[in-house]
Amino acid sequence: AAGVIQSPRHLIKEKRETATLKCYPIPRHDTVYWYQQGPGQDPQFLISFYEKMQSDKGSIPDRFSAQQFSDYHSELNMSSLELGDSALYFCASSLSERERTDTQYFGPGTRLTVL
Amino acid sequence: AQTVTQSQPEMSVQEAETVTLSCTYDTSESDYYLFWYKQPPSRQMILVIRQEAYKQQNATENRFSVNFQKAAKSFSLKISDSQLGDAAMYFCAYSLGANSKLTFGKGITLSVRP
């Protein structure tokens, strides 16, 4: 079965640079979520999209922005990178139905290192 | 706000034995969903099991089962016949419903002794 695809898998950037992370959800899934997992931490919710509209926002810095495109893939744009942005970034997707939620399936993650 | 608590940072189990991982949560909602995710050294997040709060029957997936106590807001995971491949970080997570984020506990590291 097809899974969530994330690219790139690894990314190394310098401070103050910009990074773009991409996520391709499972086919027919209409909801995408982004999470950030720091070393030794639990994943923290950043932002989500349902049918290409932002549906929820968590502790996402103003330096970060995201969107979901017409083909349902999503991109997380991160500017003015800081050392503290070094983390594993997960994308998850789900097929949401009215008054219930389907399970979130996670991609393999993008490991971002900021030097 | 909803919170998820995993008070045990580490546990160890002998291969082929049974182990129970604990999780408690706090919510004022009556309808919600609970999950256990496994994160092996590869860091992939893998769904282990899911429980709908409106269902009284505890979920089971092969060697994995849960003990869901809604009144006590407790959601423990039992792993039977533990295998070396079960060694991983296990996260308990909570979700409110459609299009809702997951709120995770701090996780527990499970090691399996051969």
Short mmCIF file of C-alpha atoms in Angstrom, two decimals:
data_model
loop_
_atom_site.label_atom_id
_atom_site.label_comp_id
_atom_site.label_asym_id
_atom_site.label_seq_id
_atom_site.Cartn_x
_atom_site.Cartn_y
_atom_site.Cartn_z
CA ALA A 1 0.00 0.00 0.00
CA ALA A 2 1.14 3.52 -0.76
CA GLY A 3 2.47 5.50 2.19
CA VAL A 4 3.13 9.14 2.96
CA ILE A 5 6.15 10.42 1.06
CA GLN A 6 8.39 13.17 2.40
CA SER A 7 11.27 14.87 0.67
CA PRO A 8 14.03 15.44 1.21
CA ARG A 9 14.80 12.86 3.87
CA HIS A 10 17.80 14.82 5.13
CA LEU A 11 18.55 18.51 4.86
CA ILE A 12 21.48 20.54 6.11
CA LYS A 13 21.22 24.31 6.18
CA GLU A 14 23.12 27.25 7.61
CA LYS A 15 21.61 29.72 10.07
CA ARG A 16 19.40 32.35 8.44
CA GLU A 17 18.88 30.20 5.34
CA THR A 18 15.52 28.98 4.01
CA ALA A 19 14.26 25.41 3.76
CA THR A 20 11.29 23.83 2.00
CA LEU A 21 9.95 20.46 3.08
CA LYS A 22 7.52 18.54 0.89
CA CYS A 23 4.85 16.01 1.77
CA TYR A 24 2.81 13.76 -0.53
CA PRO A 25 -0.12 12.22 1.35
CA ILE A 26 -1.55 8.76 0.85
CA PRO A 27 -3.76 8.81 -2.29
CA ARG A 28 -7.34 9.96 -1.52
CA HIS A 29 -6.36 11.34 1.87
CA ASP A 30 -7.69 14.87 2.25
CA THR A 31 -5.99 16.05 5.44
CA VAL A 32 -2.33 16.76 6.04
CA TYR A 33 -0.63 17.46 9.37
CA TRP A 34 2.88 18.70 10.16
CA TYR A 35 4.71 17.82 13.38
CA GLN A 36 8.12 18.76 14.75
CA GLN A 37 10.08 16.33 16.93
CA GLY A 38 13.16 17.64 18.68
CA PRO A 39 15.86 15.29 20.04
CA GLY A 40 14.44 13.18 22.85
CA GLN A 41 11.07 14.92 22.58
CA ASP A 42 7.55 13.95 21.63
CA PRO A 43 6.16 15.24 18.33
CA GLN A 44 4.63 18.69 18.53
CA PHE A 45 1.82 19.74 16.20
CA LEU A 46 2.61 22.62 13.87
CA ILE A 47 -0.23 23.02 11.37
CA SER A 48 -2.84 21.09 9.42
CA PHE A 49 -4.81 21.40 6.20
CA TYR A 50 -8.14 19.94 5.15
CA GLU A 51 -9.18 20.13 1.53
CA LYS A 52 -6.45 22.70 0.87
CA MET A 53 -7.58 25.05 3.63
CA GLN A 54 -5.73 25.54 6.91
CA SER A 55 -7.74 23.70 9.54
CA ASP A 56 -5.68 24.11 12.70
CA LYS A 57 -2.52 25.81 13.88
CA GLY A 58 -0.26 24.88 16.74
CA SER A 59 3.02 26.25 18.01
CA ILE A 60 4.36 27.16 14.61
CA PRO A 61 6.80 30.10 14.48
CA ASP A 62 5.89 33.07 12.32
CA ARG A 63 9.03 32.28 10.29
CA PHE A 64 7.31 29.12 9.09
CA SER A 65 4.51 28.93 6.57
CA ALA A 66 2.76 26.07 4.87
CA GLN A 67 0.18 25.33 2.25
CA GLN A 68 -1.63 22.45 0.61
CA PHE A 69 -1.86 22.39 -3.16
CA SER A 70 -4.57 21.28 -5.58
CA ASP A 71 -3.01 17.80 -5.84
CA TYR A 72 -3.13 17.62 -1.99
CA HIS A 73 0.60 17.66 -1.51
CA SER A 74 1.83 20.08 1.12
CA GLU A 75 4.94 22.17 1.61
CA LEU A 76 6.39 23.58 4.83
CA ASN A 77 8.51 26.68 4.23
CA MET A 78 10.95 27.68 6.92
CA SER A 79 12.84 30.97 6.74
CA SER A 80 15.56 32.62 8.84
CA LEU A 81 16.54 29.22 10.18
CA GLU A 82 17.83 29.01 13.74
CA LEU A 83 19.89 26.33 15.48
CA GLY A 84 16.81 25.39 17.48
CA ASP A 85 14.94 24.46 14.31
CA SER A 86 17.10 21.34 14.01
CA ALA A 87 14.61 18.51 14.39
CA LEU A 88 12.74 15.71 12.68
CA TYR A 89 9.75 17.03 10.77
CA PHE A 90 6.90 14.63 10.18
CA CYS A 91 4.04 14.87 7.80
CA ALA A 92 0.97 12.75 8.44
CA SER A 93 -2.18 12.26 6.40
CA SER A 94 -5.68 11.03 7.07
CA LEU A 95 -9.02 10.60 5.38
CA SER A 96 -11.42 12.64 7.49
CA GLU A 97 -15.09 11.87 7.39
CA ARG A 98 -17.88 13.85 8.91
CA GLU A 99 -18.09 13.47 12.72
CA ARG A 100 -15.29 10.98 12.97
CA THR A 101 -11.63 10.90 12.30
CA ASP A 102 -9.60 8.37 10.52
CA THR A 103 -6.17 7.47 11.71
CA GLN A 104 -3.16 9.65 10.95
CA TYR A 105 -0.44 7.84 9.03
CA PHE A 106 3.03 9.26 9.26
CA GLY A 107 5.71 9.72 6.64
CA PRO A 108 9.34 8.79 7.33
CA GLY A 109 10.19 12.35 8.33
CA THR A 110 12.69 14.95 7.14
CA ARG A 111 15.71 15.38 9.37
CA LEU A 112 16.71 19.06 9.32
CA THR A 113 20.08 20.09 10.67
CA VAL A 114 20.85 23.79 11.03
CA LEU A 115 24.55 24.64 11.38
CA ALA B 1 -6.45 21.77 27.06
CA GLN B 2 -5.97 18.07 26.71
CA THR B 3 -2.87 16.50 28.23
CA VAL B 4 -1.37 13.04 27.94
CA THR B 5 0.90 11.66 30.65
CA GLN B 6 3.29 8.75 30.42
CA SER B 7 4.96 8.67 33.80
CA GLN B 8 7.38 5.80 33.16
CA PRO B 9 10.32 6.90 30.98
CA GLU B 10 11.72 3.40 30.54
CA MET B 11 10.67 -0.22 30.86
CA SER B 12 12.32 -3.54 30.20
CA VAL B 13 10.81 -6.93 29.43
CA GLN B 14 12.17 -10.41 28.87
CA GLU B 15 11.61 -11.85 25.42
CA ALA B 16 8.35 -13.87 25.24
CA GLU B 17 7.01 -12.21 28.40
CA THR B 18 4.18 -9.70 28.74
CA VAL B 19 4.58 -6.02 29.49
CA THR B 20 2.11 -3.21 30.14
CA LEU B 21 2.81 0.42 29.28
CA SER B 22 0.77 3.03 31.15
CA CYS B 23 -0.86 6.21 29.90
CA THR B 24 -3.28 8.65 31.48
CA TYR B 25 -4.93 11.66 29.91
CA ASP B 26 -7.00 14.62 30.90
CA THR B 27 -9.94 15.91 28.90
CA SER B 28 -13.36 17.43 29.43
CA GLU B 29 -14.64 15.91 26.19
CA SER B 30 -16.79 12.81 26.05
CA ASP B 31 -15.96 11.73 22.51
CA TYR B 32 -12.34 11.33 21.49
CA TYR B 33 -9.79 8.86 20.16
CA LEU B 34 -6.70 7.32 21.72
CA PHE B 35 -3.71 5.82 19.98
CA TRP B 36 -0.44 4.07 20.65
CA TYR B 37 2.36 4.77 18.19
CA LYS B 38 5.69 2.96 18.06
CA GLN B 39 8.91 4.73 17.10
CA PRO B 40 11.82 2.33 16.52
CA PRO B 41 15.41 3.53 16.09
CA SER B 42 14.62 4.35 12.45
CA ARG B 43 12.40 7.15 13.91
CA GLN B 44 9.45 6.10 11.75
CA MET B 45 6.11 6.63 13.58
CA ILE B 46 4.10 3.43 13.30
CA LEU B 47 0.50 3.05 14.44
CA VAL B 48 0.13 0.18 16.90
CA ILE B 49 -3.49 0.38 17.99
CA ARG B 50 -6.43 2.77 18.22
CA GLN B 51 -9.41 3.10 20.57
CA GLU B 52 -12.61 5.10 20.12
CA ALA B 53 -13.84 6.51 23.43
CA TYR B 54 -17.46 5.66 22.63
CA LYS B 55 -16.62 1.97 22.36
CA GLN B 56 -16.62 0.01 25.58
CA GLN B 57 -14.78 -2.94 24.07
CA ASN B 58 -11.01 -2.79 24.37
CA ALA B 59 -9.14 -2.77 21.06
CA THR B 60 -6.90 -5.70 20.13
CA GLU B 61 -4.38 -6.11 17.32
CA ASN B 62 -2.63 -9.48 17.38
CA ARG B 63 -0.18 -9.39 20.34
CA PHE B 64 -1.20 -5.83 21.28
CA SER B 65 -4.23 -4.97 23.37
CA VAL B 66 -5.37 -2.03 25.42
CA ASN B 67 -7.07 -1.58 28.76
CA PHE B 68 -9.26 1.49 28.33
CA GLN B 69 -10.77 2.85 31.52
CA LYS B 70 -12.78 5.92 30.50
CA ALA B 71 -13.83 6.99 33.99
CA ALA B 72 -10.25 6.78 35.23
CA LYS B 73 -8.94 8.35 31.99
CA SER B 74 -6.45 5.55 31.65
CA PHE B 75 -5.27 3.87 28.45
CA SER B 76 -2.60 1.20 28.90
CA LEU B 77 -1.00 -0.97 26.23
CA LYS B 78 -0.30 -4.64 26.83
CA ILE B 79 2.24 -6.41 24.66
CA SER B 80 2.09 -10.18 24.86
CA ASP B 81 4.84 -12.60 23.83
CA SER B 82 7.33 -9.73 23.54
CA GLN B 83 9.75 -9.91 20.64
CA LEU B 84 13.11 -8.25 20.07
CA GLY B 85 11.51 -6.15 17.34
CA ASP B 86 9.17 -4.60 19.89
CA ALA B 87 12.06 -2.60 21.33
CA ALA B 88 11.23 1.03 20.59
CA MET B 89 9.86 4.27 21.97
CA TYR B 90 6.09 4.06 22.48
CA PHE B 91 3.94 7.17 22.43
CA CYS B 92 0.40 7.43 23.72
CA ALA B 93 -1.65 10.02 21.81
CA TYR B 94 -5.06 11.70 21.97
CA SER B 95 -7.24 13.20 19.26
CA LEU B 96 -10.60 14.96 19.43
CA GLY B 97 -12.00 13.89 16.11
CA ALA B 98 -12.15 14.81 12.44
CA ASN B 99 -9.25 16.99 11.31
CA SER B 100 -7.89 17.15 14.85
CA LYS B 101 -4.27 17.19 15.84
CA LEU B 102 -2.61 14.46 17.87
CA THR B 103 -1.43 15.35 21.36
CA PHE B 104 1.36 13.03 22.46
CA GLY B 105 2.71 11.91 25.78
CA LYS B 106 6.45 12.11 26.46
CA GLY B 107 6.90 8.50 25.42
CA ILE B 108 8.36 5.41 27.05
CA THR B 109 11.43 3.53 25.93
CA LEU B 110 10.87 -0.21 25.90
CA SER B 111 13.81 -2.56 25.81
CA VAL B 112 13.48 -6.31 25.25
CA ARG B 113 16.02 -8.65 26.85
CA PRO B 114 16.89 -11.80 24.86
#
